[in-house]
Amino acid sequence: MTFTSSDAPREFPRVTIAPTHAGCLAFLTFFWFFAYFNTFERIVATWFESTTFEHAVLIAPIAVWLIYRKRFAFALARRSRVDACLGLLALLCAAVAFIIGKLSLINALQQFALMSMPLFFIWSVFGLVTLKHLLFPLFFLILSVPFGEFMIPHLQEVTADLTVIMLKLVNVPVYREGWYLQIPEGLFHVAEACSGIRFLFSTITIGLLIAHLEIRSRIKQVAFMLSVIVIPILANGMRAFIMVYIGHVSNMQAAVGFDHLVYGWVFFFFVTALILMFSRLFYDGKRLPRISDESVKLRIPKKRFLASFLIIGSAPLFMLIFSSQKTFALASQTVEEQNSRVISMFAGWRPIYSGYDEYRTETLFIKGEMVIFHEIKYLTEGEKKELLTWSNRAYDPEVWSVAKSEVHEHKYANERIHYKYLVLKNGIGKSINLVYLWKVGNEFSANPIKVKSLQVLSKLALDDFGGKALYAASTANVSQERLIEALLKQEQQKSE
């Protein structure tokens, strides 16, 4: 992917910059880095902790080199008011998106918002023509955000499909169950490491660089990038097939254990070399424009620079205010200690939650049937302390299975409240009815997306910094309508 400006001259003047303006840019860069240090730290930590994103370590230095390589673009700066307004508006949207990402604890949102800020800064200060020439380097910088692991299960599925197809083509009997492949000689598992996502991301990164540096035609760029995406996926399926086939012909004496990894890496290096050679078929003599002897001084408008600085600094400032208010709210509330008291259970059931500030259980009887209530309260949220997360569950899946799952609406105090209804069963024949929902501020909902939105709005208003999970459970003799009615009455009594 490459971007050029049709109205740019074929020969560009050399760009120089006064020490004062260079100091302003350096100051803003350091301010951006240190003001958002925690997010940068999380991005870099992910690069080194996950092998999927190891290649991203090189993206930022390459992006800086690409910008330096096209520094002539700054000589084309056309500073219109429209560019300034749109660029600053986009920069403000990035700052707001960062705040929302922090408040909702969505790492990808805050990281993408952070890494898009240089792009909008260039637009607001230097104009759209300069941005067109620098769009690829700035877009390439955004690719350093560690994102895309959700693709792993899908790639595992494709790898397993391709392996089975190839084994059948060479008449090797195979039985597939999920990501497990059974052949007469043994069992193979298409693990996460076999998905090929690391190889795919690396080749896409290399492909984008080649398309930008060596290919001028847009049609050739698109065709090359499609091949760069398809070839690694097919190659990974071929690699998995080769490993299984070697295990078949060697009676599981080869392609298992350490040599399995060695063969895989040798194959990947071989395919990468082939892709690099294949890319030369698309080269069309792309070159950088010539630089003339004429020089132009790079100037940064003070008002635009100051406006950009204030917008970039607004997000960390808000988060600082939010943190102080959150600390004050936590200190001003009395939390009931659980101490060593065991949380009450019903028929061996209880919600699975962690990191909460307060956990209360109560029981009452409805027409002779016991009903148990659970209130799990989060006064504040953090990285490892969150109301809505995959590890917080309505039941222990190793003990209980869901016989029925429904979302219903209940009218209470002139409001329509949505709640979740479950019928749980375990291996020894016990069955319970269960209703639950979440509460943020004074709002109830069983919709996780709505609850996340309510949390963000409450935090933006510096009001409620966490939320509650509310549960009620009993035997099948107590209907879901009675359970939700009793649960809402219990919560109302506590609020009064």
Short mmCIF file of C-alpha atoms in Angstrom, two decimals:
data_model
loop_
_atom_site.label_atom_id
_atom_site.label_comp_id
_atom_site.label_asym_id
_atom_site.label_seq_id
_atom_site.Cartn_x
_atom_site.Cartn_y
_atom_site.Cartn_z
CA MET A 1 0.00 0.00 0.00
CA THR A 2 1.48 3.35 -1.00
CA PHE A 3 0.15 6.84 -1.26
CA THR A 4 1.25 9.61 -3.61
CA SER A 5 0.05 13.13 -4.30
CA SER A 6 -0.92 13.84 -7.88
CA ASP A 7 -0.22 17.57 -7.51
CA ALA A 8 3.32 17.16 -6.17
CA PRO A 9 6.30 18.19 -8.37
CA ARG A 10 8.75 15.60 -9.65
CA GLU A 11 11.65 17.32 -7.90
CA PHE A 12 11.42 18.37 -4.28
CA PRO A 13 13.37 20.97 -2.28
CA ARG A 14 15.55 19.94 0.64
CA VAL A 15 13.95 20.48 4.07
CA THR A 16 15.77 22.14 6.95
CA ILE A 17 14.42 22.95 10.39
CA ALA A 18 15.32 25.68 12.85
CA PRO A 19 16.56 24.56 16.29
CA THR A 20 13.52 26.15 17.97
CA HIS A 21 11.03 24.20 15.86
CA ALA A 22 13.09 21.02 16.21
CA GLY A 23 13.00 21.51 19.98
CA CYS A 24 9.20 21.87 19.89
CA LEU A 25 8.83 18.58 18.02
CA ALA A 26 11.27 16.83 20.37
CA PHE A 27 9.44 18.21 23.42
CA LEU A 28 6.04 17.03 22.12
CA THR A 29 7.44 13.57 21.31
CA PHE A 30 8.88 13.14 24.80
CA PHE A 31 5.71 14.50 26.39
CA TRP A 32 3.59 12.05 24.34
CA PHE A 33 5.82 9.15 25.39
CA PHE A 34 5.95 9.92 29.13
CA ALA A 35 2.31 11.05 29.46
CA TYR A 36 1.18 7.71 28.02
CA PHE A 37 4.04 5.67 29.46
CA ASN A 38 1.85 2.96 31.03
CA THR A 39 0.20 2.17 27.69
CA PHE A 40 3.53 2.15 25.86
CA GLU A 41 4.90 -0.16 28.56
CA ARG A 42 1.99 -2.58 28.05
CA ILE A 43 2.52 -2.60 24.27
CA VAL A 44 6.24 -3.33 24.58
CA ALA A 45 5.66 -5.98 27.25
CA THR A 46 3.26 -7.79 24.90
CA TRP A 47 5.89 -7.77 22.14
CA PHE A 48 8.30 -9.68 24.35
CA GLU A 49 5.78 -11.88 26.17
CA SER A 50 3.92 -13.15 23.09
CA THR A 51 5.83 -14.79 20.24
CA THR A 52 2.97 -13.74 17.94
CA PHE A 53 4.10 -10.10 18.07
CA GLU A 54 7.88 -10.36 18.31
CA HIS A 55 8.19 -8.85 14.82
CA ALA A 56 6.50 -5.64 16.06
CA VAL A 57 9.73 -4.63 17.84
CA LEU A 58 11.09 -3.55 14.43
CA ILE A 59 8.02 -1.68 13.23
CA ALA A 60 8.58 1.63 15.09
CA PRO A 61 12.25 2.04 13.95
CA ILE A 62 11.25 1.17 10.37
CA ALA A 63 8.38 3.70 10.49
CA VAL A 64 10.78 6.43 11.68
CA TRP A 65 13.17 5.55 8.83
CA LEU A 66 10.32 5.69 6.30
CA ILE A 67 9.30 9.15 7.57
CA TYR A 68 12.91 10.37 7.37
CA ARG A 69 13.13 8.93 3.86
CA LYS A 70 10.13 11.04 2.82
CA ARG A 71 11.07 14.16 4.75
CA PHE A 72 10.62 16.13 1.52
CA ALA A 73 6.85 15.88 2.23
CA PHE A 74 7.19 18.60 4.87
CA ALA A 75 8.23 21.03 2.12
CA LEU A 76 4.79 20.52 0.56
CA ALA A 77 2.91 21.69 3.64
CA ARG A 78 -0.29 23.55 2.73
CA ARG A 79 -1.82 24.71 5.96
CA SER A 80 -5.50 25.34 5.32
CA ARG A 81 -8.00 26.02 8.11
CA VAL A 82 -10.06 23.01 6.99
CA ASP A 83 -7.06 20.69 7.48
CA ALA A 84 -6.38 22.22 10.88
CA CYS A 85 -9.98 21.82 12.05
CA LEU A 86 -10.38 18.27 10.74
CA GLY A 87 -6.97 17.18 12.03
CA LEU A 88 -7.56 18.62 15.50
CA LEU A 89 -11.05 17.09 15.59
CA ALA A 90 -9.60 13.67 14.68
CA LEU A 91 -6.89 14.13 17.33
CA LEU A 92 -9.58 14.95 19.90
CA CYS A 93 -11.52 11.82 18.88
CA ALA A 94 -8.34 9.77 19.42
CA ALA A 95 -7.93 11.28 22.91
CA VAL A 96 -11.57 10.50 23.75
CA ALA A 97 -11.18 6.96 22.38
CA PHE A 98 -8.11 6.53 24.61
CA ILE A 99 -10.09 7.64 27.67
CA ILE A 100 -12.96 5.27 26.81
CA GLY A 101 -10.46 2.45 26.31
CA LYS A 102 -8.91 3.13 29.72
CA LEU A 103 -12.26 3.37 31.51
CA SER A 104 -13.68 0.25 29.83
CA LEU A 105 -10.35 -1.61 30.26
CA ILE A 106 -10.21 -2.38 26.51
CA ASN A 107 -6.46 -2.45 25.80
CA ALA A 108 -6.79 -2.58 22.01
CA LEU A 109 -8.91 0.59 21.89
CA GLN A 110 -6.55 2.67 24.00
CA GLN A 111 -3.47 1.37 22.14
CA PHE A 112 -4.88 2.04 18.66
CA ALA A 113 -6.00 5.50 19.80
CA LEU A 114 -2.52 6.23 21.15
CA MET A 115 -0.63 5.11 18.04
CA SER A 116 -2.98 7.04 15.70
CA MET A 117 -2.18 10.38 17.36
CA PRO A 118 0.97 11.12 15.23
CA LEU A 119 -1.11 10.70 12.06
CA PHE A 120 -3.70 13.26 13.18
CA PHE A 121 -0.99 15.60 14.46
CA ILE A 122 0.67 15.66 11.02
CA TRP A 123 -2.71 16.34 9.40
CA SER A 124 -3.57 19.24 11.71
CA VAL A 125 -0.16 20.95 11.67
CA PHE A 126 1.19 20.31 8.14
CA GLY A 127 -1.95 19.65 6.08
CA LEU A 128 -3.43 16.94 3.90
CA VAL A 129 -0.79 17.02 1.12
CA THR A 130 2.01 16.24 3.57
CA LEU A 131 -0.16 13.58 5.19
CA LYS A 132 -0.71 11.83 1.85
CA HIS A 133 3.02 11.30 1.43
CA LEU A 134 3.52 10.16 5.03
CA LEU A 135 0.32 8.11 5.34
CA PHE A 136 1.97 4.73 4.85
CA PRO A 137 4.73 5.23 7.51
CA LEU A 138 2.14 6.52 9.99
CA PHE A 139 -0.24 3.67 9.18
CA PHE A 140 2.67 1.23 9.47
CA LEU A 141 3.38 2.59 12.98
CA ILE A 142 -0.18 1.71 14.02
CA LEU A 143 0.54 -1.93 13.05
CA SER A 144 2.88 -2.14 16.06
CA VAL A 145 -0.22 -2.49 18.27
CA PRO A 146 -0.41 -6.17 19.37
CA PHE A 147 -3.82 -7.12 18.04
CA GLY A 148 -5.25 -10.12 16.23
CA GLU A 149 -4.95 -13.12 18.56
CA PHE A 150 -8.70 -13.69 18.13
CA MET A 151 -7.77 -15.16 14.72
CA ILE A 152 -5.88 -18.10 16.26
CA PRO A 153 -8.88 -20.51 16.59
CA HIS A 154 -9.96 -19.76 13.01
CA LEU A 155 -6.45 -20.39 11.69
CA GLN A 156 -6.26 -23.62 13.69
CA GLU A 157 -9.50 -24.68 12.01
CA VAL A 158 -8.15 -23.88 8.53
CA THR A 159 -4.88 -25.71 9.27
CA ALA A 160 -6.73 -28.81 10.44
CA ASP A 161 -8.98 -28.73 7.34
CA LEU A 162 -6.04 -28.42 4.94
CA THR A 163 -4.11 -31.19 6.73
CA VAL A 164 -7.04 -33.61 6.50
CA ILE A 165 -7.55 -32.82 2.79
CA MET A 166 -3.87 -33.44 1.98
CA LEU A 167 -3.72 -36.66 4.03
CA LYS A 168 -6.72 -38.02 2.16
CA LEU A 169 -5.08 -37.13 -1.17
CA VAL A 170 -2.13 -39.42 -0.31
CA ASN A 171 -4.44 -42.13 1.08
CA VAL A 172 -3.47 -41.78 4.73
CA PRO A 173 -6.48 -42.77 6.91
CA VAL A 174 -7.32 -39.95 9.30
CA TYR A 175 -10.07 -39.31 11.83
CA ARG A 176 -10.61 -35.73 12.94
CA GLU A 177 -12.27 -34.59 16.14
CA GLY A 178 -12.01 -30.84 16.58
CA TRP A 179 -8.31 -29.96 16.47
CA TYR A 180 -7.17 -33.56 17.08
CA LEU A 181 -6.10 -35.70 14.10
CA GLN A 182 -5.89 -39.45 14.64
CA ILE A 183 -3.88 -41.57 12.17
CA PRO A 184 -3.07 -45.29 12.66
CA GLU A 185 0.39 -44.46 14.02
CA GLY A 186 -0.63 -41.85 16.60
CA LEU A 187 -2.52 -38.72 17.60
CA PHE A 188 -1.66 -35.16 16.51
CA HIS A 189 -3.01 -31.94 17.98
CA VAL A 190 -3.27 -28.70 15.97
CA ALA A 191 -2.21 -26.45 18.85
CA GLU A 192 -2.15 -22.63 18.95
CA ALA A 193 1.50 -22.70 17.90
CA CYS A 194 0.43 -24.63 14.79
CA SER A 195 -2.06 -21.95 13.71
CA GLY A 196 0.66 -20.11 11.79
CA ILE A 197 -0.45 -16.69 13.04
CA ARG A 198 3.11 -15.64 13.83
CA PHE A 199 4.26 -16.53 10.33
CA LEU A 200 1.21 -14.83 8.79
CA PHE A 201 1.71 -11.53 10.67
CA SER A 202 5.43 -11.48 9.87
CA THR A 203 4.90 -12.05 6.15
CA ILE A 204 2.12 -9.44 5.99
CA THR A 205 4.48 -6.91 7.58
CA ILE A 206 7.25 -7.76 5.11
CA GLY A 207 4.75 -7.70 2.25
CA LEU A 208 3.49 -4.23 3.15
CA LEU A 209 7.07 -2.92 3.18
CA ILE A 210 7.84 -4.46 -0.21
CA ALA A 211 4.60 -3.13 -1.72
CA HIS A 212 5.39 0.36 -0.46
CA LEU A 213 9.07 0.44 -1.40
CA GLU A 214 9.19 -1.46 -4.68
CA ILE A 215 5.73 -1.55 -6.33
CA ARG A 216 4.14 1.51 -7.91
CA SER A 217 1.00 0.08 -9.53
CA ARG A 218 -2.03 -0.13 -7.21
CA ILE A 219 -3.30 -3.25 -9.00
CA LYS A 220 0.05 -4.99 -8.50
CA GLN A 221 0.11 -3.92 -4.85
CA VAL A 222 -3.33 -5.44 -4.20
CA ALA A 223 -2.47 -8.65 -6.08
CA PHE A 224 0.82 -9.02 -4.20
CA MET A 225 -0.77 -8.42 -0.77
CA LEU A 226 -3.49 -10.99 -1.49
CA SER A 227 -0.80 -13.53 -2.35
CA VAL A 228 1.13 -12.60 0.81
CA ILE A 229 -1.98 -13.41 2.87
CA VAL A 230 -2.97 -16.62 1.07
CA ILE A 231 0.50 -18.20 0.65
CA PRO A 232 1.38 -18.32 4.41
CA ILE A 233 -2.00 -19.90 5.23
CA LEU A 234 -1.59 -22.57 2.55
CA ALA A 235 2.07 -23.05 3.50
CA ASN A 236 1.15 -23.58 7.15
CA GLY A 237 -1.37 -26.24 6.14
CA MET A 238 1.35 -27.89 4.03
CA ARG A 239 3.78 -27.74 6.98
CA ALA A 240 1.25 -29.43 9.29
CA PHE A 241 0.59 -32.09 6.64
CA ILE A 242 4.33 -32.77 6.23
CA MET A 243 4.74 -33.20 10.00
CA VAL A 244 1.86 -35.69 10.17
CA TYR A 245 3.01 -37.53 7.03
CA ILE A 246 6.58 -37.89 8.34
CA GLY A 247 5.11 -39.29 11.55
CA HIS A 248 3.08 -41.72 9.43
CA VAL A 249 5.95 -43.04 7.28
CA SER A 250 8.42 -43.15 10.19
CA ASN A 251 5.98 -44.87 12.57
CA MET A 252 6.16 -41.82 14.89
CA GLN A 253 9.95 -41.95 15.11
CA ALA A 254 10.42 -38.56 13.43
CA ALA A 255 8.62 -35.17 13.33
CA VAL A 256 7.71 -35.45 17.01
CA GLY A 257 9.22 -33.54 19.92
CA PHE A 258 12.13 -31.19 19.23
CA ASP A 259 12.65 -32.17 15.59
CA HIS A 260 8.99 -31.27 14.98
CA LEU A 261 9.90 -27.64 15.76
CA VAL A 262 13.13 -27.80 13.74
CA TYR A 263 11.38 -29.10 10.64
CA GLY A 264 8.69 -26.44 11.06
CA TRP A 265 11.20 -23.57 11.26
CA VAL A 266 13.22 -24.84 8.30
CA PHE A 267 10.02 -24.99 6.25
CA PHE A 268 8.99 -21.46 7.27
CA PHE A 269 12.39 -20.01 6.36
CA PHE A 270 12.17 -21.77 3.01
CA VAL A 271 8.69 -20.35 2.31
CA THR A 272 9.76 -16.84 3.38
CA ALA A 273 12.67 -16.98 0.92
CA LEU A 274 10.27 -18.08 -1.82
CA ILE A 275 7.91 -15.17 -1.03
CA LEU A 276 10.80 -12.69 -1.25
CA MET A 277 11.85 -14.11 -4.62
CA PHE A 278 8.22 -14.20 -5.78
CA SER A 279 7.81 -10.52 -4.89
CA ARG A 280 10.37 -9.54 -7.55
CA LEU A 281 7.82 -10.45 -10.21
CA PHE A 282 5.79 -7.41 -9.09
CA TYR A 283 8.62 -4.85 -9.00
CA ASP A 284 8.00 -1.99 -11.42
CA GLY A 285 10.92 0.36 -10.90
CA LYS A 286 9.50 2.55 -8.15
CA ARG A 287 11.94 5.25 -7.02
CA LEU A 288 11.96 8.19 -4.65
CA PRO A 289 11.67 11.64 -6.27
CA ARG A 290 14.83 13.69 -6.80
CA ILE A 291 15.86 16.34 -4.25
CA SER A 292 16.91 19.71 -5.66
CA ASP A 293 19.56 22.09 -4.31
CA GLU A 294 16.84 24.47 -3.17
CA SER A 295 16.11 24.34 0.58
CA VAL A 296 12.91 25.08 2.48
CA LYS A 297 12.71 25.74 6.22
CA LEU A 298 10.20 23.65 8.16
CA ARG A 299 7.97 25.89 10.26
CA ILE A 300 5.43 24.82 12.88
CA PRO A 301 2.47 27.18 13.43
CA LYS A 302 2.38 28.05 17.12
CA LYS A 303 -1.44 27.99 17.49
CA ARG A 304 -1.80 24.58 15.85
CA PHE A 305 1.10 23.18 17.84
CA LEU A 306 -0.36 24.50 21.12
CA ALA A 307 -3.84 23.14 20.29
CA SER A 308 -2.35 19.72 19.49
CA PHE A 309 -0.35 19.76 22.72
CA LEU A 310 -3.44 20.58 24.79
CA ILE A 311 -5.51 17.84 23.14
CA ILE A 312 -2.77 15.22 23.54
CA GLY A 313 -2.36 16.22 27.18
CA SER A 314 -6.10 16.22 27.92
CA ALA A 315 -6.44 12.42 28.12
CA PRO A 316 -3.67 11.88 30.74
CA LEU A 317 -4.99 14.88 32.67
CA PHE A 318 -8.51 13.43 32.79
CA MET A 319 -7.14 10.04 33.86
CA LEU A 320 -5.18 11.76 36.65
CA ILE A 321 -8.38 13.46 37.88
CA PHE A 322 -10.28 10.20 37.51
CA SER A 323 -7.65 8.30 39.53
CA SER A 324 -7.76 10.82 42.38
CA GLN A 325 -11.58 10.77 42.46
CA LYS A 326 -11.58 6.97 42.37
CA THR A 327 -9.18 6.85 45.31
CA PHE A 328 -11.36 9.29 47.24
CA ALA A 329 -14.51 7.28 46.50
CA LEU A 330 -12.85 4.08 47.66
CA ALA A 331 -11.61 5.69 50.86
CA SER A 332 -15.01 7.20 51.66
CA GLN A 333 -16.90 3.90 51.50
CA THR A 334 -16.96 1.27 54.19
CA VAL A 335 -16.35 -2.22 52.90
CA GLU A 336 -17.72 -5.18 54.82
CA GLU A 337 -14.89 -7.62 55.39
CA GLN A 338 -15.50 -11.26 54.63
CA ASN A 339 -12.62 -12.32 56.89
CA SER A 340 -12.48 -16.11 57.06
CA ARG A 341 -16.25 -16.54 56.79
CA VAL A 342 -17.23 -18.98 54.06
CA ILE A 343 -19.56 -17.52 51.42
CA SER A 344 -22.94 -19.22 51.64
CA MET A 345 -23.70 -21.75 48.93
CA PHE A 346 -26.92 -23.26 47.65
CA ALA A 347 -26.88 -26.94 46.62
CA GLY A 348 -23.13 -26.57 46.07
CA TRP A 349 -23.55 -23.52 43.80
CA ARG A 350 -22.07 -20.06 44.00
CA PRO A 351 -20.93 -17.48 41.40
CA ILE A 352 -17.21 -17.56 40.52
CA TYR A 353 -15.77 -14.04 40.97
CA SER A 354 -12.40 -12.59 41.93
CA GLY A 355 -10.94 -9.19 42.81
CA TYR A 356 -14.18 -7.86 44.29
CA ASP A 357 -14.29 -5.28 47.09
CA GLU A 358 -17.34 -6.69 48.85
CA TYR A 359 -19.26 -9.99 48.76
CA ARG A 360 -22.56 -10.46 50.60
CA THR A 361 -24.89 -13.43 50.76
CA GLU A 362 -28.39 -13.50 52.25
CA THR A 363 -31.17 -16.08 52.45
CA LEU A 364 -34.94 -15.88 52.82
CA PHE A 365 -37.87 -18.24 52.34
CA ILE A 366 -40.63 -17.90 49.75
CA LYS A 367 -43.56 -20.19 50.56
CA GLY A 368 -41.25 -22.51 52.43
CA GLU A 369 -38.58 -22.61 49.72
CA MET A 370 -35.13 -21.21 50.46
CA VAL A 371 -33.78 -18.50 48.15
CA ILE A 372 -30.16 -17.35 48.34
CA PHE A 373 -28.94 -13.93 47.17
CA HIS A 374 -25.40 -13.00 46.15
CA GLU A 375 -24.20 -9.41 45.81
CA ILE A 376 -20.67 -8.98 44.43
CA LYS A 377 -19.57 -5.35 44.55
CA TYR A 378 -16.70 -3.59 42.79
CA LEU A 379 -16.11 -0.10 44.17
CA THR A 380 -13.39 0.46 41.56
CA GLU A 381 -11.92 -1.44 38.62
CA GLY A 382 -8.36 -2.07 37.48
CA GLU A 383 -6.29 -4.29 35.21
CA LYS A 384 -6.84 -7.40 37.34
CA LYS A 385 -10.04 -6.28 39.01
CA GLU A 386 -13.02 -6.10 36.69
CA LEU A 387 -16.77 -6.69 37.00
CA LEU A 388 -17.20 -8.08 33.48
CA THR A 389 -14.43 -10.43 32.47
CA TRP A 390 -14.12 -13.97 31.08
CA SER A 391 -12.98 -15.35 34.46
CA ASN A 392 -16.08 -14.06 36.33
CA ARG A 393 -18.86 -16.59 35.78
CA ALA A 394 -22.36 -17.37 37.02
CA TYR A 395 -21.34 -20.94 37.91
CA ASP A 396 -18.41 -23.36 37.96
CA PRO A 397 -18.42 -25.09 34.53
CA GLU A 398 -16.59 -28.09 35.97
CA VAL A 399 -19.52 -28.78 38.29
CA TRP A 400 -22.59 -27.37 36.54
CA SER A 401 -23.99 -27.50 33.01
CA VAL A 402 -26.68 -25.24 31.52
CA ALA A 403 -30.00 -26.94 30.83
CA LYS A 404 -31.75 -23.68 29.86
CA SER A 405 -30.53 -20.14 29.18
CA GLU A 406 -32.92 -17.27 28.45
CA VAL A 407 -33.07 -13.47 28.63
CA HIS A 408 -36.33 -12.06 29.98
CA GLU A 409 -37.88 -8.70 30.81
CA HIS A 410 -39.50 -7.83 34.13
CA LYS A 411 -41.53 -4.73 34.91
CA TYR A 412 -40.55 -3.27 38.26
CA ALA A 413 -41.31 0.22 39.62
CA ASN A 414 -42.49 1.39 36.17
CA GLU A 415 -39.25 0.22 34.57
CA ARG A 416 -38.57 -2.68 32.24
CA ILE A 417 -35.55 -4.57 33.49
CA HIS A 418 -33.77 -7.27 31.47
CA TYR A 419 -32.30 -10.21 33.36
CA LYS A 420 -30.71 -13.57 32.58
CA TYR A 421 -32.42 -16.82 33.59
CA LEU A 422 -30.51 -20.12 33.85
CA VAL A 423 -31.44 -23.65 34.79
CA LEU A 424 -28.33 -25.46 36.03
CA LYS A 425 -27.80 -29.19 36.53
CA ASN A 426 -24.89 -31.15 37.94
CA GLY A 427 -23.71 -34.75 37.63
CA ILE A 428 -25.57 -36.04 40.69
CA GLY A 429 -29.03 -34.90 39.59
CA LYS A 430 -29.31 -31.58 41.43
CA SER A 431 -31.06 -28.74 39.60
CA ILE A 432 -31.42 -25.05 40.48
CA ASN A 433 -33.12 -22.00 38.99
CA LEU A 434 -30.96 -18.91 38.76
CA VAL A 435 -31.53 -15.28 37.77
CA TYR A 436 -28.87 -12.60 37.57
CA LEU A 437 -28.09 -9.10 36.26
CA TRP A 438 -25.64 -6.28 36.80
CA LYS A 439 -26.16 -2.88 38.36
CA VAL A 440 -24.19 0.29 37.56
CA GLY A 441 -25.30 3.41 39.42
CA ASN A 442 -29.08 3.05 39.46
CA GLU A 443 -29.34 1.15 36.18
CA PHE A 444 -29.93 -2.62 35.85
CA SER A 445 -29.14 -4.78 32.82
CA ALA A 446 -28.18 -8.31 31.78
CA ASN A 447 -26.56 -7.09 28.54
CA PRO A 448 -22.74 -7.00 28.91
CA ILE A 449 -22.32 -4.36 26.17
CA LYS A 450 -24.90 -2.07 27.78
CA VAL A 451 -23.28 -2.59 31.19
CA LYS A 452 -19.84 -1.68 29.79
CA SER A 453 -21.35 1.46 28.25
CA LEU A 454 -23.02 2.37 31.56
CA GLN A 455 -19.71 1.89 33.35
CA VAL A 456 -17.90 4.20 30.94
CA LEU A 457 -20.58 6.90 31.27
CA SER A 458 -20.56 6.63 35.07
CA LYS A 459 -16.77 6.89 35.17
CA LEU A 460 -16.76 9.85 32.79
CA ALA A 461 -19.19 11.56 35.17
CA LEU A 462 -16.85 10.63 38.07
CA ASP A 463 -19.79 8.88 39.73
CA ASP A 464 -19.84 5.06 39.99
CA PHE A 465 -16.36 3.55 39.47
CA GLY A 466 -17.34 -0.14 39.46
CA GLY A 467 -20.71 -1.85 39.70
CA LYS A 468 -22.48 -4.88 41.15
CA ALA A 469 -23.34 -8.41 40.10
CA LEU A 470 -26.65 -9.58 41.61
CA TYR A 471 -27.76 -13.23 41.77
CA ALA A 472 -30.76 -15.12 43.17
CA ALA A 473 -31.09 -18.91 43.14
CA SER A 474 -33.53 -21.54 44.40
CA THR A 475 -35.05 -24.87 43.46
CA ALA A 476 -37.41 -25.39 40.53
CA ASN A 477 -40.38 -24.81 42.89
CA VAL A 478 -39.64 -21.05 42.86
CA SER A 479 -40.40 -19.43 39.49
CA GLN A 480 -38.03 -17.02 37.77
CA GLU A 481 -40.61 -14.21 38.20
CA ARG A 482 -40.54 -14.63 41.97
CA LEU A 483 -36.75 -14.82 41.98
CA ILE A 484 -36.23 -11.59 40.03
CA GLU A 485 -38.95 -9.81 42.02
CA ALA A 486 -37.34 -10.84 45.31
CA LEU A 487 -33.87 -9.87 44.02
CA LEU A 488 -34.96 -6.37 42.99
CA LYS A 489 -36.82 -5.84 46.29
CA GLN A 490 -33.69 -6.85 48.24
CA GLU A 491 -31.61 -4.36 46.26
CA GLN A 492 -34.17 -1.59 46.72
CA GLN A 493 -34.23 -2.08 50.49
CA LYS A 494 -30.44 -1.71 50.64
CA SER A 495 -30.56 1.50 48.59
CA GLU A 496 -33.16 3.17 50.83
#
